Short mmCIF file of C-alpha atoms and ligand atoms in Angstrom, two decimals:
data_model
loop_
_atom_site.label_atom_id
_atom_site.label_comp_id
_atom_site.label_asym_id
_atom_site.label_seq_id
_atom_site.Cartn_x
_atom_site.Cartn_y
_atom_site.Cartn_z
CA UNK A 12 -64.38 -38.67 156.14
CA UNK A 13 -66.63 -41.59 155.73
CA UNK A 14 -64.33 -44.57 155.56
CA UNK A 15 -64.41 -48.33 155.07
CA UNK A 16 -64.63 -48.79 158.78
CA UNK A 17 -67.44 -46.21 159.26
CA UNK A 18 -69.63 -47.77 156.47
CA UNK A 19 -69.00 -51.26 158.30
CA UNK A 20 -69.47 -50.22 161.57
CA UNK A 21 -72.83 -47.97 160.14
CA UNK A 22 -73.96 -51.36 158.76
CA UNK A 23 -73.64 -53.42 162.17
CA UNK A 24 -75.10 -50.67 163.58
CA UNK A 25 -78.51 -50.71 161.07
CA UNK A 26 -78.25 -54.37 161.38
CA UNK A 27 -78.36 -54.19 165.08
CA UNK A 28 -81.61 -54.20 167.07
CA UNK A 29 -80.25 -51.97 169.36
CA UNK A 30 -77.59 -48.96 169.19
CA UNK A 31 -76.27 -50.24 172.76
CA UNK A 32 -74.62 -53.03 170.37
CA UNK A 33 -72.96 -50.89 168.18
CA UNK A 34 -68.98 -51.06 168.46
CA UNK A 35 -66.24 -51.39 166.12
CA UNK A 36 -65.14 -55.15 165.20
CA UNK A 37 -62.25 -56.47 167.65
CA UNK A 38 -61.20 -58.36 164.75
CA UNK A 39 -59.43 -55.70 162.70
CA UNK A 40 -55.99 -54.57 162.60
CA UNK A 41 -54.34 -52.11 164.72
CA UNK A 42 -52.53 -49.63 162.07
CA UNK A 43 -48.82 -48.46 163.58
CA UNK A 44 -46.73 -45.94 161.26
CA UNK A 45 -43.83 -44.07 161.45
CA UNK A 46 -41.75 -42.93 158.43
CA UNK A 47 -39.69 -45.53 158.06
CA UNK A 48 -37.90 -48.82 160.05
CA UNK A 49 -38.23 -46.40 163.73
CA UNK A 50 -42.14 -47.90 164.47
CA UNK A 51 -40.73 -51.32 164.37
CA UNK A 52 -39.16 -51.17 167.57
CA UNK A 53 -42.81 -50.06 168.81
CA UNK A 54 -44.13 -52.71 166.61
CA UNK A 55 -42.21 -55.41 168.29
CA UNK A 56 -43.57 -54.31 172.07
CA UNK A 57 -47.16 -54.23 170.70
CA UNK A 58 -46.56 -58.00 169.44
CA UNK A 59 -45.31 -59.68 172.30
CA UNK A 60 -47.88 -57.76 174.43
CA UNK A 61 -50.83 -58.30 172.86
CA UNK A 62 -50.06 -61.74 170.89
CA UNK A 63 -53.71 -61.67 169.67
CA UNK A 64 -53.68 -58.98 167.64
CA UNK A 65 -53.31 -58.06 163.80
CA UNK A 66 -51.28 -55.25 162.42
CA UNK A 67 -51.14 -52.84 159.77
CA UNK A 68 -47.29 -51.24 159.39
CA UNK A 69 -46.80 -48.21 157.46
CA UNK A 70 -43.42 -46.58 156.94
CA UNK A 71 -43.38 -43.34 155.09
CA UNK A 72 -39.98 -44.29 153.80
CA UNK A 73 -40.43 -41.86 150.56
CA UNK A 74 -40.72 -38.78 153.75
CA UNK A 75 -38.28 -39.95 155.94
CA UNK A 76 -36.53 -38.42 158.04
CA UNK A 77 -39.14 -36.60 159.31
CA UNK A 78 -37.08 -34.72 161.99
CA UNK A 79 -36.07 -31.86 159.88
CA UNK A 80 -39.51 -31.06 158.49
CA UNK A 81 -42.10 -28.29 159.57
CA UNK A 82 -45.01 -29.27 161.49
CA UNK A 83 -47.62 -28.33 158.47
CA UNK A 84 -45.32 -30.80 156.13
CA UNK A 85 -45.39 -33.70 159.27
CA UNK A 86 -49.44 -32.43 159.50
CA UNK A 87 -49.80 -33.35 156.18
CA UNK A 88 -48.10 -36.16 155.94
CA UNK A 89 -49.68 -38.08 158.99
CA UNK A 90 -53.19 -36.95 157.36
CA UNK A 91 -52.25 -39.14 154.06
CA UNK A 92 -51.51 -41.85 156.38
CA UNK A 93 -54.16 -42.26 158.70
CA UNK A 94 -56.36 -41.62 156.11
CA UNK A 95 -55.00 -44.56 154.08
CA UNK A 96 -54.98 -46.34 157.61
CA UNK A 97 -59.04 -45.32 157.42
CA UNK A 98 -59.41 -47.05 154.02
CA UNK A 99 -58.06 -50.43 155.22
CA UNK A 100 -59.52 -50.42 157.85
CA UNK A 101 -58.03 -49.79 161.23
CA UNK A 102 -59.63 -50.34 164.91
CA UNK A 103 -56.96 -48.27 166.04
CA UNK A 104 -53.74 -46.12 165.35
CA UNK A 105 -50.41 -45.58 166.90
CA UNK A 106 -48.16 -42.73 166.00
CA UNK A 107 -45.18 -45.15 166.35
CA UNK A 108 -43.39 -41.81 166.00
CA UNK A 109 -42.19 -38.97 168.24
CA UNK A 110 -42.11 -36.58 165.85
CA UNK A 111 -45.58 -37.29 164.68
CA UNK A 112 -46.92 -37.63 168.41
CA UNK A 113 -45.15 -34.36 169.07
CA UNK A 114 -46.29 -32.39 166.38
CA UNK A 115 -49.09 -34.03 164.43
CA UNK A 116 -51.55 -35.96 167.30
CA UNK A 117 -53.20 -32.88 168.92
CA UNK A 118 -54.53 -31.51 165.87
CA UNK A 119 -55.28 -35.01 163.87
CA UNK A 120 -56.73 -36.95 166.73
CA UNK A 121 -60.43 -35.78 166.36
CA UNK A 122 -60.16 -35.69 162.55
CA UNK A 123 -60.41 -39.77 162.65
CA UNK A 124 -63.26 -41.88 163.59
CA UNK A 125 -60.48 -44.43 165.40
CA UNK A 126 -58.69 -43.94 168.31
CA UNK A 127 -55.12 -42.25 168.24
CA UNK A 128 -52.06 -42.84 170.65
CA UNK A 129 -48.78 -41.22 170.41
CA UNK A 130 -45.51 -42.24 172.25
CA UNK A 131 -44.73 -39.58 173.90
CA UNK A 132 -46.58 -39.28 177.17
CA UNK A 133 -46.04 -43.24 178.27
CA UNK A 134 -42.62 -42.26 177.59
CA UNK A 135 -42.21 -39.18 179.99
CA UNK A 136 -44.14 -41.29 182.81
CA UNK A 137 -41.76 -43.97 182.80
CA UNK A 138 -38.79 -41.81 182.96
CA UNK A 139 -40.29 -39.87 185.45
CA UNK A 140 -40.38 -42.92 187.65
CA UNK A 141 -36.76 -43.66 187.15
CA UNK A 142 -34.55 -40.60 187.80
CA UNK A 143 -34.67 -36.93 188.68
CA UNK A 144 -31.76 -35.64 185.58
CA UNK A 145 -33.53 -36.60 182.46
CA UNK A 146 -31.48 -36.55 179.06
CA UNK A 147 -33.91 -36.78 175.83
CA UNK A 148 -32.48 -37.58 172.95
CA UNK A 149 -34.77 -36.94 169.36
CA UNK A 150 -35.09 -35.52 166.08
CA UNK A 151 -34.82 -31.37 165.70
CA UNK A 152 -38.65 -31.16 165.32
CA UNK A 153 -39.19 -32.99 168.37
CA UNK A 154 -36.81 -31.26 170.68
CA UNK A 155 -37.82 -28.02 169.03
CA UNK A 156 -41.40 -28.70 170.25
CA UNK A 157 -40.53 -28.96 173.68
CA UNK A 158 -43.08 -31.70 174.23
CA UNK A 159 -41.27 -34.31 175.82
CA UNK A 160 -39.68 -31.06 178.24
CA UNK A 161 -43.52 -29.95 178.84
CA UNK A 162 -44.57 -33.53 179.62
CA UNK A 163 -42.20 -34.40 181.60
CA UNK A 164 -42.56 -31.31 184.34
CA UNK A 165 -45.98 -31.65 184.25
CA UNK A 166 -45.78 -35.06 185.75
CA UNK A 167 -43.03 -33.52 188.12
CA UNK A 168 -41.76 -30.38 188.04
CA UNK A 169 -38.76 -30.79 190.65
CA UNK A 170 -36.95 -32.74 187.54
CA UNK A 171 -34.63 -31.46 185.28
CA UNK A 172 -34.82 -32.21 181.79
CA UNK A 173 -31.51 -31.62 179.05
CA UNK A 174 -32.56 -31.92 175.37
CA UNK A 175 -30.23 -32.86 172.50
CA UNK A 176 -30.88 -33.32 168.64
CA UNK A 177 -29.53 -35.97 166.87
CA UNK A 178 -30.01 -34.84 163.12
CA UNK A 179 -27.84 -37.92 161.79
CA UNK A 180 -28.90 -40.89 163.46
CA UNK A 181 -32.07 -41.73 161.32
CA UNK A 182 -30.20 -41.25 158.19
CA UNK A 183 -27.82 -43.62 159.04
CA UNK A 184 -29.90 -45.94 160.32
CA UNK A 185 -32.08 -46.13 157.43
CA UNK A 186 -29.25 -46.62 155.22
CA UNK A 187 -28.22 -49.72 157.70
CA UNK A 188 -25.12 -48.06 158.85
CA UNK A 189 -25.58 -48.63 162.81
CA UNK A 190 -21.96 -50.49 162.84
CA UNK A 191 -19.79 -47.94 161.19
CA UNK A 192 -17.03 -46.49 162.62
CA UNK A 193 -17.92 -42.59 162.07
CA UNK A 194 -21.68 -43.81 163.16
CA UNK A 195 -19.94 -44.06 166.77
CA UNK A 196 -18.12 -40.65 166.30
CA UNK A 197 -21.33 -39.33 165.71
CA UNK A 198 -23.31 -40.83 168.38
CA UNK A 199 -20.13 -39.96 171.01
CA UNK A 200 -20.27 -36.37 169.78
CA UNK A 201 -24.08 -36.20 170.42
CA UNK A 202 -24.06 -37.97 173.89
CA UNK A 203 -21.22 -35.66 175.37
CA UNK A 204 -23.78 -32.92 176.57
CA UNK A 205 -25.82 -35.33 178.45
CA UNK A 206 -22.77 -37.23 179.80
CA UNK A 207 -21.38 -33.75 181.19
CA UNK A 208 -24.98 -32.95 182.14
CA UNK A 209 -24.57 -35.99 184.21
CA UNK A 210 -27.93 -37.53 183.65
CA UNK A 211 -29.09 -40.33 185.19
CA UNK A 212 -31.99 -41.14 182.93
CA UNK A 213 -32.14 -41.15 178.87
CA UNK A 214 -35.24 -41.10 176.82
CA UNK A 215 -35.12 -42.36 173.17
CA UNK A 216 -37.37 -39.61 171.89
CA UNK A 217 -37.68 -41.21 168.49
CA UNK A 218 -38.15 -44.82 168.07
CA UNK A 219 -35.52 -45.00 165.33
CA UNK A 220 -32.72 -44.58 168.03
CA UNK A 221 -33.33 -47.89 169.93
CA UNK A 222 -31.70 -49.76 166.90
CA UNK A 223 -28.43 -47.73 167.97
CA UNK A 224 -28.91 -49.05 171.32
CA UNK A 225 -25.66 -51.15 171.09
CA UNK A 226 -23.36 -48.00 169.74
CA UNK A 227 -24.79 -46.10 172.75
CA UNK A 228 -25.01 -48.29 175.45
CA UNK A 229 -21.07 -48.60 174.61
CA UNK A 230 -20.61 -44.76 175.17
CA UNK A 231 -22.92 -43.83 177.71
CA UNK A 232 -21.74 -45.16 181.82
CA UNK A 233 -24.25 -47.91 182.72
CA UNK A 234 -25.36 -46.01 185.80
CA UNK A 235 -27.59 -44.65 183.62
CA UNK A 236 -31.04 -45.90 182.87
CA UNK A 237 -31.92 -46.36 179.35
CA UNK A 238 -36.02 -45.58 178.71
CA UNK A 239 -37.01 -46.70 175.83
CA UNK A 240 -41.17 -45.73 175.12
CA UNK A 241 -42.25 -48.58 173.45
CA UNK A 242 -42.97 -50.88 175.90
CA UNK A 243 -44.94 -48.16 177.61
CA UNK A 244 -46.69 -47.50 174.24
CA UNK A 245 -47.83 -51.26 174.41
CA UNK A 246 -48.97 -51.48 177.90
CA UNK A 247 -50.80 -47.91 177.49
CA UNK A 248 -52.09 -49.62 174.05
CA UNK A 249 -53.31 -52.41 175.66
CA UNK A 250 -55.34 -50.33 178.56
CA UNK A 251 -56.81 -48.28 176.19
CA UNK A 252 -58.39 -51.21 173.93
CA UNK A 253 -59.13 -52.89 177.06
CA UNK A 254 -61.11 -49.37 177.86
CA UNK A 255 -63.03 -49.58 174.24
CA UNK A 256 -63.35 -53.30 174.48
CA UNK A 257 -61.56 -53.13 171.60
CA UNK A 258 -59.00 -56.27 172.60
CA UNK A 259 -58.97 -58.92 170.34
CA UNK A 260 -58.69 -62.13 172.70
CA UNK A 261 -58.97 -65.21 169.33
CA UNK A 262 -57.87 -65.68 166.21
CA UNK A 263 -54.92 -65.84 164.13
CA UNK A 264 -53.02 -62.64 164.61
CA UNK A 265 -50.91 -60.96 161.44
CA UNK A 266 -48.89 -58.10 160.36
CA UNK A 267 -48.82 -56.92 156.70
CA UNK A 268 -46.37 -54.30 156.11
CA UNK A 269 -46.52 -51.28 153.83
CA UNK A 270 -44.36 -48.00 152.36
CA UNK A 271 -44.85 -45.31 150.55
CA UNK A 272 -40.59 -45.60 148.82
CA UNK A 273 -38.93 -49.06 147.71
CA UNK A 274 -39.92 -52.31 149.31
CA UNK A 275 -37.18 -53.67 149.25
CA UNK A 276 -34.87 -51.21 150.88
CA UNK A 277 -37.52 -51.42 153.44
CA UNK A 278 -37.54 -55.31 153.61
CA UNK A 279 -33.45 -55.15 153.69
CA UNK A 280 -33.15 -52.25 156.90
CA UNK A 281 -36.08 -54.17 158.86
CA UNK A 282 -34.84 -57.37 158.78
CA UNK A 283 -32.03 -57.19 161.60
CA UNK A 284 -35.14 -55.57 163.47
CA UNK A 285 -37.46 -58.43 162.99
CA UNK A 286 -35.41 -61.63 162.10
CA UNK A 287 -36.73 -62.52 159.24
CA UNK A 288 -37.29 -60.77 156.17
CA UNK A 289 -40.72 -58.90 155.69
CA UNK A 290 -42.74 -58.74 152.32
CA UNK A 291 -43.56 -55.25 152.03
CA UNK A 292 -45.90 -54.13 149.59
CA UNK A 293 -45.14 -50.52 148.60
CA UNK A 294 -48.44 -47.42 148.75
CA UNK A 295 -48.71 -44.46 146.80
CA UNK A 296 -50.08 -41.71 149.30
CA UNK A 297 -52.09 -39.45 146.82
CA UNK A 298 -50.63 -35.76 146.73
CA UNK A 299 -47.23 -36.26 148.38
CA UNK A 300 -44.08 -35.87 146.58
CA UNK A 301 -40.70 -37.49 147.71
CA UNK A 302 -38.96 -34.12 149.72
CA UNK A 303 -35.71 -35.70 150.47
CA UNK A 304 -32.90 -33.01 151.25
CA UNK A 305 -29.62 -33.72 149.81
CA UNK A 306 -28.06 -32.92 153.77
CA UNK A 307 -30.44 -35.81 154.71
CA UNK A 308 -28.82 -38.19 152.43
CA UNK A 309 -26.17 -40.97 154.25
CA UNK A 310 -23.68 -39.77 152.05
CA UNK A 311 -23.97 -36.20 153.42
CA UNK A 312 -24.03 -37.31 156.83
CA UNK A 313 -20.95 -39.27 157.30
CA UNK A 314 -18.73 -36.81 154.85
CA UNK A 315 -19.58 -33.76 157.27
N1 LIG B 76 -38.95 -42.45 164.24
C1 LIG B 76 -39.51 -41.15 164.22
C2 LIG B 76 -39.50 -40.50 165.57
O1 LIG B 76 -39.73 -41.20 166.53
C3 LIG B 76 -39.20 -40.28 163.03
C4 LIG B 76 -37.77 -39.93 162.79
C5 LIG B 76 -37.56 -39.18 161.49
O2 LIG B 76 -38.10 -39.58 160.48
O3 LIG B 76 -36.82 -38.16 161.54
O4 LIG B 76 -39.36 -39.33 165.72
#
């Protein structure tokens, strides 16, 4: 794949009188996807960490949810977007995305010319540090890949770890329906496991889930600690650039945001997010086709 960034980078590098001086350009954007308004709770960590950088948003809202796919369907479908990411270019990408990170990074990873982080090992670490009964909660792909399960008692393997799908919530968050009233049945009826489980630490394994933090935080007893990756993802972001001397320390830092569905659904669901209303420009990933389910509609969800 010999992308934007590799023909600029292959150009400082012939202009260079050295190959010591070769690096990719701090300048450019750090590209951040997930398949739909999820990332932005990631994307919101990685701005007030890093203030100087610029970033690229991608939400694969024509895909979403991509909890109930197969890993060659997620496989493909983070391909079309990190090689779109390639194209722009990146400096580096973030699977703002558990189930991306969980089934997609291991195999992409050395496919790109940029560096890739998923979400899910800054996430185990930090619950790891904060309790010994750890409750996960995350799409059906993700818990079916046992990732966050295997990461977790590889750090420590004295802790316990309870797993729960939750194959509603990013439906109805997508569709903006965080406040209402069978959106709390819902969450109750998920919770209830963990709550008899008696935790004392929850992971949100899948960055769409923090937007539900309110309806949860309501249901679940305070006594237990609420891990949410993102910050993690930023401070692990930030080491690795530092690593690369990839940090971007000047400038005039922005974010451009894109999807593959409408814009302005998009623009509408991210706003309580952000604060402000986003112009979204919308992508056409070559070779996809939209493969929403009729049980992943809203509709569906809150009539079951
Ligand atoms: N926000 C993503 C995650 O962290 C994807 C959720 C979905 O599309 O099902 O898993």
């Amino acid at each position: 794949m010999f992308n934007r960034l590799e023909r600029r980078v292959k150009v400082l590098h012939e202009s260079s009188t050295s190959v010591s001086s070769f690096r990719i350009p701090q300048d450019l954007p750090i590209g951040v996807f997930d398949s739909g308004v999820g990332g932005l709770t990631v994307l919101k960590a990685l701005q007030s960490h890093l203030p100087h950088e610029s970033f690229t948003y991608f939400g694969d809202t024509a895909h979403v949810p991509y909890g109930n796919r197969s890993q060659a369907e997620i496989q493909a479908l983070v391909r079309q977007i990190l090689s779109w990411m390639a194209e722009q270019p990146i400096k580096m990408a973030i699977m703002a995305c558990n189930t991306s990170s969980a089934l997609a990074l291991d195999t992409v990873r050395c496919e790109f010319s940029f560096p890739i982080l998923g979400v899910i090992l800054p996430g185990a670490r930090a619950a790891v540090q904060s309790g010994r009964r750890i409750g996960v909660i995350a799409t059906p792909a993700t818990v079916a890949s046992e990732c966050y399960e295997r990461a977790i008692l590889e750090i420590n393997p004295e802790v316990e770890v309870f797993q729960v799908a939750c194959p509603e919530f990013v439906p109805l968050i997508e569709a903006n329906q965080i406040f209402h009233p069978q959106t709390r049945q819902i969450v109750r009826h998920r919770l209830e496991p963990l709550v008899k489980a008696k935790v004392d630490t929850l992971i949100y394994g899948c960055t769409h889930y923090p937007h539900l933090a309110p309806v949860i935080q309501q249901i679940l007893p305070s006594r237990i600690t609420k891990v949410d990756p993102a910050i993690h993802m930023a401070i692990a972001a930030a080491q690795e650039l530092d690593l690369l001397n990839l940090r971007s320390v000047q400038g005039s830092p922005r974010t451009q945001f894109f999807v593959s569905g409408q814009p302005a659904q998009f623009a509408k669901s991210a706003r309580p997010c952000l604060g402000f209303t986003p112009q979204v420009e919308g992508v056409q990933l070559q070779g996809l086709a939209p493969l929403l389910r009729e049980s992943d509609s809203v509709q569906t969800v809150l009539q079951r």
